[in-house]
Structure formats: structure tokens, C-alpha cells
């Protein structure tokens, strides 16, 4: 059996790191009569693997997901592929920032801007707020809340839901959000929601595949490009439109980023 200090020396890491891994459940220890942690040979091998994965800058959550998976290699490949995708998005967002600083706002490679006309439509609206890390869960909760109200009222959707982003989210400050669900029919406003008219307009749009929609730096770059492009023609806040295939793993466009503008004359 190895003490905390001996295990730390074995893996060439600090005793503080060993204690952290044990506290997080990544290592299992026994206690001797004096309360000291003692680790067996299995944990000695495990801590070396943890240290290796941490050297790749994997989070503790990702490390636990990999080493405790029934198929660790498959779990590692999934985590690593996600890291590669995110790194590609960071690179694309960085190139976009360079284009802005050079005086030319160039949309990240592989993306294009389209236009379409949107007719008058009635929407059910529900407001919320979220920091950057809370965005996914907050959007899901708002959508579920609105869908439940429409299902209870037995009225069908008329178009995919869209999120209006009224202020920008960061890790410490919350964005002001409004989820809009177009629907057909007549219903009284459900509690905590309101009904409004989304007036006819033209919107500029960029479609994203799922890996692109999951890449926050890339999404921010697209929002920024469209905002710069429309300028004073803007008719409302930026939107994220969630198509029925969003989150399903389906190929092709699953989300659109859009900005409403005045109809062309």
C-alpha cells in the first residue's frame, strides 16, 4: 500500500493533485488507523493514467468519463474528436477576428449568407436569461415549457422555434433571451408567456451543421459577421432558429443564425 506522498512520487505529480483526484472519486483509497489514505497497486497504475490524460488538458470530468467507461479507448476517441472539432472552431473564429481587424469582415470558410422573406406569423413567447455555460440547458427548458403549453392547448407549430438574443452572454454575465414558437390557432396567453405578432420581414441567414452549431466561438463569429453586415437595416435582435433535426445527429443544416432586416424595396 502506498501513502499519498508515495503515490505522488510514483506518478511524478503533487500530493495536492493526488488528494484532489481522490476527493473527486477518480482514485479509491483505504484509511489506516491514523486516518491516512492508503492506495493499492491498481490505484498506482490508475493515477499514472489520470496524469497522462490531464497532461492532454482533459478536464477532470472528461478523465473520469474515459477511465471509468466500459470501453475506455472508444470514450477517449469521442472526447478527443470533440476537442479537435472545438479546436477547428477556435481556429475559424480566430481567422474571422483577424479579418475584422484587417478591415474586412469575412465569414468563416465554408459558410455563406442567404436571404429569405418571412410572412406575418403569430408566436408564443417566453423570456429567460443565461450565462454562456447555462445557454444550452436554459434554451432546452424554455423550449420544453413553450411546447408543453401549445400541446396542452392542442395547437400545432407553424414553423421551427427561434431564439432572440437581446444581450450577449459571457461566463459571468447573463444574456437576455426570448424564445419564440410560431403556431397556428387561437389560444389565451399561458401563464408566464405572451403572444405577439412577428411581422413580415426579410432576414439574412447562415445555416450551420450540428458540429458548427455546437462550436460556440464559431457561432459568435457568425453572429458578429451578420450584425456588421446588416448595420442600420436591422429590424430586430439576432436569432437562432432550431430546425427539427437539431440535436438529432442528422447531417446537413440543423440551425440557422439570422438577422431580420427591412424588406427590400
GROMACS .gro file of C-alpha atoms in nm:
model
  265
    1UNK     CA    1   0.000   0.000   0.000
    2UNK     CA    2   0.120   0.350  -0.084
    3UNK     CA    3   0.067   0.670   0.111
    4UNK     CA    4  -0.042   0.992  -0.060
    5UNK     CA    5   0.319   1.107  -0.077
    6UNK     CA    6   0.444   0.778  -0.215
    7UNK     CA    7   0.169   0.768  -0.478
    8UNK     CA    8   0.250   1.126  -0.578
    9UNK     CA    9   0.616   1.035  -0.620
   10UNK     CA   10   0.521   0.724  -0.817
   11UNK     CA   11   0.328   0.932  -1.072
   12UNK     CA   12   0.556   1.239  -1.055
   13UNK     CA   13   0.268   1.465  -0.952
   14UNK     CA   14   0.198   1.672  -0.644
   15UNK     CA   15   0.036   1.539  -0.327
   16UNK     CA   16  -0.228   1.808  -0.374
   17UNK     CA   17  -0.319   1.654  -0.711
   18UNK     CA   18  -0.350   1.307  -0.553
   19UNK     CA   19  -0.582   1.443  -0.285
   20UNK     CA   20  -0.790   1.624  -0.549
   21UNK     CA   21  -0.828   1.308  -0.759
   22UNK     CA   22  -0.931   1.111  -0.452
   23UNK     CA   23  -1.179   1.378  -0.343
   24UNK     CA   24  -1.331   1.377  -0.693
   25UNK     CA   25  -1.371   0.999  -0.688
   26UNK     CA   26  -1.108   0.931  -0.953
   27UNK     CA   27  -0.895   0.737  -0.702
   28UNK     CA   28  -1.010   0.496  -0.431
   29UNK     CA   29  -0.825   0.483  -0.101
   30UNK     CA   30  -0.841   0.298   0.226
   31UNK     CA   31  -0.771   0.466   0.563
   32UNK     CA   32  -0.524   0.342   0.820
   33UNK     CA   33  -0.571   0.375   1.197
   34UNK     CA   34  -0.443   0.732   1.192
   35UNK     CA   35  -0.673   0.833   0.906
   36UNK     CA   36  -0.408   0.845   0.636
   37UNK     CA   37  -0.511   0.747   0.284
   38UNK     CA   38  -0.352   0.429   0.151
   39UNK     CA   39  -0.359   0.326  -0.216
   40UNK     CA   40  -0.308  -0.018  -0.367
   41UNK     CA   41  -0.123  -0.113  -0.687
   42UNK     CA   42  -0.436  -0.075  -0.900
   43UNK     CA   43  -0.467   0.287  -0.793
   44UNK     CA   44  -0.096   0.339  -0.859
   45UNK     CA   45  -0.149   0.238  -1.222
   46UNK     CA   46  -0.469   0.440  -1.241
   47UNK     CA   47  -0.307   0.761  -1.117
   48UNK     CA   48  -0.045   0.740  -1.391
   49UNK     CA   49  -0.324   0.719  -1.650
   50UNK     CA   50  -0.502   1.013  -1.489
   51UNK     CA   51  -0.182   1.217  -1.500
   52UNK     CA   52  -0.133   1.126  -1.867
   53UNK     CA   53  -0.485   1.235  -1.960
   54UNK     CA   54  -0.451   1.556  -1.758
   55UNK     CA   55  -0.130   1.634  -1.949
   56UNK     CA   56  -0.351   1.647  -2.259
   57UNK     CA   57  -0.556   1.918  -2.083
   58UNK     CA   58  -0.861   1.697  -2.038
   59UNK     CA   59  -1.094   1.816  -1.764
   60UNK     CA   60  -1.143   1.600  -1.455
   61UNK     CA   61  -1.494   1.522  -1.580
   62UNK     CA   62  -1.357   1.402  -1.914
   63UNK     CA   63  -1.088   1.198  -1.739
   64UNK     CA   64  -1.349   1.024  -1.526
   65UNK     CA   65  -1.567   0.961  -1.831
   66UNK     CA   66  -1.276   0.795  -2.012
   67UNK     CA   67  -1.117   0.579  -1.741
   68UNK     CA   68  -1.449   0.456  -1.599
   69UNK     CA   69  -1.608   0.379  -1.937
   70UNK     CA   70  -1.678   0.015  -2.034
   71UNK     CA   71  -1.470   0.086  -2.347
   72UNK     CA   72  -1.208   0.346  -2.244
   73UNK     CA   73  -1.049   0.370  -2.589
   74UNK     CA   74  -1.384   0.445  -2.753
   75UNK     CA   75  -1.463   0.702  -2.484
   76UNK     CA   76  -1.124   0.868  -2.532
   77UNK     CA   77  -1.172   0.882  -2.909
   78UNK     CA   78  -1.508   1.056  -2.861
   79UNK     CA   79  -1.362   1.312  -2.621
   80UNK     CA   80  -1.059   1.372  -2.842
   81UNK     CA   81  -1.268   1.415  -3.156
   82UNK     CA   82  -1.479   1.673  -2.973
   83UNK     CA   83  -1.157   1.854  -2.877
   84UNK     CA   84  -1.040   1.852  -3.239
   85UNK     CA   85  -1.372   1.990  -3.359
   86UNK     CA   86  -1.360   2.264  -3.097
   87UNK     CA   87  -1.002   2.349  -3.189
   88UNK     CA   88  -1.104   2.380  -3.553
   89UNK     CA   89  -1.381   2.617  -3.449
   90UNK     CA   90  -1.137   2.824  -3.242
   91UNK     CA   91  -0.910   2.846  -3.546
   92UNK     CA   92  -1.200   2.956  -3.768
   93UNK     CA   93  -1.311   3.215  -3.513
   94UNK     CA   94  -0.954   3.340  -3.482
   95UNK     CA   95  -0.925   3.382  -3.858
   96UNK     CA   96  -1.254   3.571  -3.855
   97UNK     CA   97  -1.122   3.805  -3.583
   98UNK     CA   98  -0.811   3.865  -3.796
   99UNK     CA   99  -1.032   3.956  -4.092
  100UNK     CA  100  -1.223   4.208  -3.881
  101UNK     CA  101  -0.902   4.365  -3.752
  102UNK     CA  102  -0.775   4.391  -4.110
  103UNK     CA  103  -1.087   4.587  -4.203
  104UNK     CA  104  -1.268   4.313  -4.394
  105UNK     CA  105  -1.534   4.106  -4.216
  106UNK     CA  106  -1.501   3.767  -4.390
  107UNK     CA  107  -1.738   3.487  -4.294
  108UNK     CA  108  -1.555   3.169  -4.181
  109UNK     CA  109  -1.468   2.936  -4.470
  110UNK     CA  110  -1.742   2.704  -4.589
  111UNK     CA  111  -2.029   2.928  -4.474
  112UNK     CA  112  -2.244   3.157  -4.687
  113UNK     CA  113  -2.514   3.419  -4.633
  114UNK     CA  114  -2.860   3.374  -4.785
  115UNK     CA  115  -3.185   3.574  -4.771
  116UNK     CA  116  -3.549   3.482  -4.742
  117UNK     CA  117  -3.884   3.651  -4.686
  118UNK     CA  118  -4.075   3.566  -4.369
  119UNK     CA  119  -4.452   3.637  -4.369
  120UNK     CA  120  -4.656   3.765  -4.074
  121UNK     CA  121  -4.693   3.496  -3.809
  122UNK     CA  122  -4.818   3.464  -3.454
  123UNK     CA  123  -4.566   3.345  -3.195
  124UNK     CA  124  -4.579   3.228  -2.836
  125UNK     CA  125  -4.301   3.400  -2.642
  126UNK     CA  126  -4.127   3.311  -2.318
  127UNK     CA  127  -3.838   3.509  -2.170
  128UNK     CA  128  -3.528   3.387  -1.989
  129UNK     CA  129  -3.166   3.466  -1.916
  130UNK     CA  130  -2.848   3.259  -1.907
  131UNK     CA  131  -2.472   3.285  -1.882
  132UNK     CA  132  -2.264   3.123  -2.156
  133UNK     CA  133  -2.236   2.792  -1.972
  134UNK     CA  134  -2.611   2.790  -1.900
  135UNK     CA  135  -2.728   2.860  -2.255
  136UNK     CA  136  -2.789   2.501  -2.361
  137UNK     CA  137  -2.991   2.398  -2.056
  138UNK     CA  138  -3.184   2.727  -2.047
  139UNK     CA  139  -3.283   2.708  -2.414
  140UNK     CA  140  -3.395   2.347  -2.367
  141UNK     CA  141  -3.605   2.443  -2.061
  142UNK     CA  142  -3.769   2.739  -2.237
  143UNK     CA  143  -3.849   2.525  -2.541
  144UNK     CA  144  -3.997   2.246  -2.329
  145UNK     CA  145  -4.209   2.499  -2.139
  146UNK     CA  146  -4.348   2.656  -2.456
  147UNK     CA  147  -4.407   2.323  -2.631
  148UNK     CA  148  -4.594   2.191  -2.328
  149UNK     CA  149  -4.827   2.493  -2.335
  150UNK     CA  150  -4.902   2.452  -2.706
  151UNK     CA  151  -4.954   2.077  -2.668
  152UNK     CA  152  -5.199   2.136  -2.383
  153UNK     CA  153  -5.387   2.389  -2.599
  154UNK     CA  154  -5.385   2.143  -2.892
  155UNK     CA  155  -5.246   2.395  -3.142
  156UNK     CA  156  -4.979   2.296  -3.396
  157UNK     CA  157  -4.644   2.456  -3.466
  158UNK     CA  158  -4.632   2.673  -3.777
  159UNK     CA  159  -4.251   2.690  -3.808
  160UNK     CA  160  -3.937   2.598  -3.612
  161UNK     CA  161  -3.880   2.784  -3.283
  162UNK     CA  162  -3.629   3.066  -3.277
  163UNK     CA  163  -3.437   3.237  -3.001
  164UNK     CA  164  -3.394   3.614  -2.994
  165UNK     CA  165  -3.068   3.712  -2.826
  166UNK     CA  166  -3.113   4.061  -2.685
  167UNK     CA  167  -2.782   4.088  -2.496
  168UNK     CA  168  -2.462   3.886  -2.527
  169UNK     CA  169  -2.379   3.615  -2.274
  170UNK     CA  170  -2.041   3.567  -2.108
  171UNK     CA  171  -1.925   3.323  -1.839
  172UNK     CA  172  -2.018   3.577  -1.570
  173UNK     CA  173  -2.298   3.787  -1.718
  174UNK     CA  174  -2.634   3.653  -1.835
  175UNK     CA  175  -2.784   3.717  -2.177
  176UNK     CA  176  -3.146   3.830  -2.207
  177UNK     CA  177  -3.328   3.576  -2.423
  178UNK     CA  178  -3.673   3.539  -2.578
  179UNK     CA  179  -3.783   3.204  -2.718
  180UNK     CA  180  -4.045   3.237  -2.994
  181UNK     CA  181  -4.258   2.948  -3.118
  182UNK     CA  182  -4.472   3.018  -3.427
  183UNK     CA  183  -4.810   2.845  -3.407
  184UNK     CA  184  -5.145   2.814  -3.584
  185UNK     CA  185  -5.470   2.876  -3.399
  186UNK     CA  186  -5.609   3.088  -3.119
  187UNK     CA  187  -5.518   3.043  -2.753
  188UNK     CA  188  -5.515   3.267  -2.446
  189UNK     CA  189  -5.162   3.354  -2.327
  190UNK     CA  190  -5.038   3.076  -2.096
  191UNK     CA  191  -4.910   3.186  -1.753
  192UNK     CA  192  -4.567   3.345  -1.774
  193UNK     CA  193  -4.581   3.377  -2.153
  194UNK     CA  194  -4.723   3.617  -2.406
  195UNK     CA  195  -4.846   3.609  -2.764
  196UNK     CA  196  -4.712   3.851  -3.025
  197UNK     CA  197  -4.703   3.913  -3.398
  198UNK     CA  198  -4.372   3.854  -3.572
  199UNK     CA  199  -4.423   4.098  -3.856
  200UNK     CA  200  -4.330   4.015  -4.214
  201UNK     CA  201  -3.966   4.085  -4.292
  202UNK     CA  202  -3.663   3.980  -4.491
  203UNK     CA  203  -3.387   3.808  -4.299
  204UNK     CA  204  -3.027   3.727  -4.377
  205UNK     CA  205  -2.930   3.378  -4.265
  206UNK     CA  206  -2.633   3.144  -4.228
  207UNK     CA  207  -2.700   2.772  -4.194
  208UNK     CA  208  -2.490   2.555  -3.963
  209UNK     CA  209  -2.436   2.181  -3.936
  210UNK     CA  210  -2.450   2.026  -3.588
  211UNK     CA  211  -2.076   2.036  -3.522
  212UNK     CA  212  -2.074   2.404  -3.621
  213UNK     CA  213  -2.380   2.482  -3.409
  214UNK     CA  214  -2.209   2.319  -3.109
  215UNK     CA  215  -1.896   2.534  -3.154
  216UNK     CA  216  -1.955   2.849  -2.951
  217UNK     CA  217  -1.663   3.056  -3.088
  218UNK     CA  218  -1.780   2.987  -3.444
  219UNK     CA  219  -2.140   3.074  -3.357
  220UNK     CA  220  -2.025   3.404  -3.204
  221UNK     CA  221  -1.824   3.482  -3.520
  222UNK     CA  222  -2.129   3.425  -3.742
  223UNK     CA  223  -2.348   3.645  -3.522
  224UNK     CA  224  -2.085   3.918  -3.535
  225UNK     CA  225  -2.048   3.897  -3.914
  226UNK     CA  226  -2.423   3.925  -3.976
  227UNK     CA  227  -2.454   4.215  -3.730
  228UNK     CA  228  -2.176   4.403  -3.908
  229UNK     CA  229  -2.323   4.323  -4.248
  230UNK     CA  230  -2.679   4.446  -4.186
  231UNK     CA  231  -2.585   4.759  -3.990
  232UNK     CA  232  -2.871   5.010  -3.981
  233UNK     CA  233  -3.101   4.779  -4.180
  234UNK     CA  234  -3.155   4.568  -3.867
  235UNK     CA  235  -3.521   4.520  -3.774
  236UNK     CA  236  -3.476   4.323  -3.453
  237UNK     CA  237  -3.231   4.120  -3.244
  238UNK     CA  238  -3.022   3.836  -3.380
  239UNK     CA  239  -3.195   3.500  -3.394
  240UNK     CA  240  -3.101   3.135  -3.369
  241UNK     CA  241  -3.353   2.912  -3.548
  242UNK     CA  242  -3.359   2.549  -3.437
  243UNK     CA  243  -3.464   2.312  -3.715
  244UNK     CA  244  -3.637   1.979  -3.637
  245UNK     CA  245  -3.308   1.796  -3.695
  246UNK     CA  246  -3.123   1.998  -3.429
  247UNK     CA  247  -2.960   1.765  -3.175
  248UNK     CA  248  -3.054   1.452  -3.370
  249UNK     CA  249  -2.714   1.386  -3.525
  250UNK     CA  250  -2.861   1.425  -3.873
  251UNK     CA  251  -2.636   1.559  -4.149
  252UNK     CA  252  -2.692   1.895  -4.313
  253UNK     CA  253  -2.819   2.222  -4.169
  254UNK     CA  254  -2.968   2.190  -3.820
  255UNK     CA  255  -2.959   2.554  -3.705
  256UNK     CA  256  -2.972   2.893  -3.872
  257UNK     CA  257  -2.838   3.222  -3.743
  258UNK     CA  258  -3.049   3.508  -3.876
  259UNK     CA  259  -3.094   3.884  -3.851
  260UNK     CA  260  -3.425   4.043  -3.959
  261UNK     CA  261  -3.390   4.343  -4.188
  262UNK     CA  262  -3.631   4.581  -4.356
  263UNK     CA  263  -3.798   4.424  -4.661
  264UNK     CA  264  -3.623   4.507  -4.988
  265UNK     CA  265  -3.785   4.791  -5.178
   0.00000   0.00000   0.00000
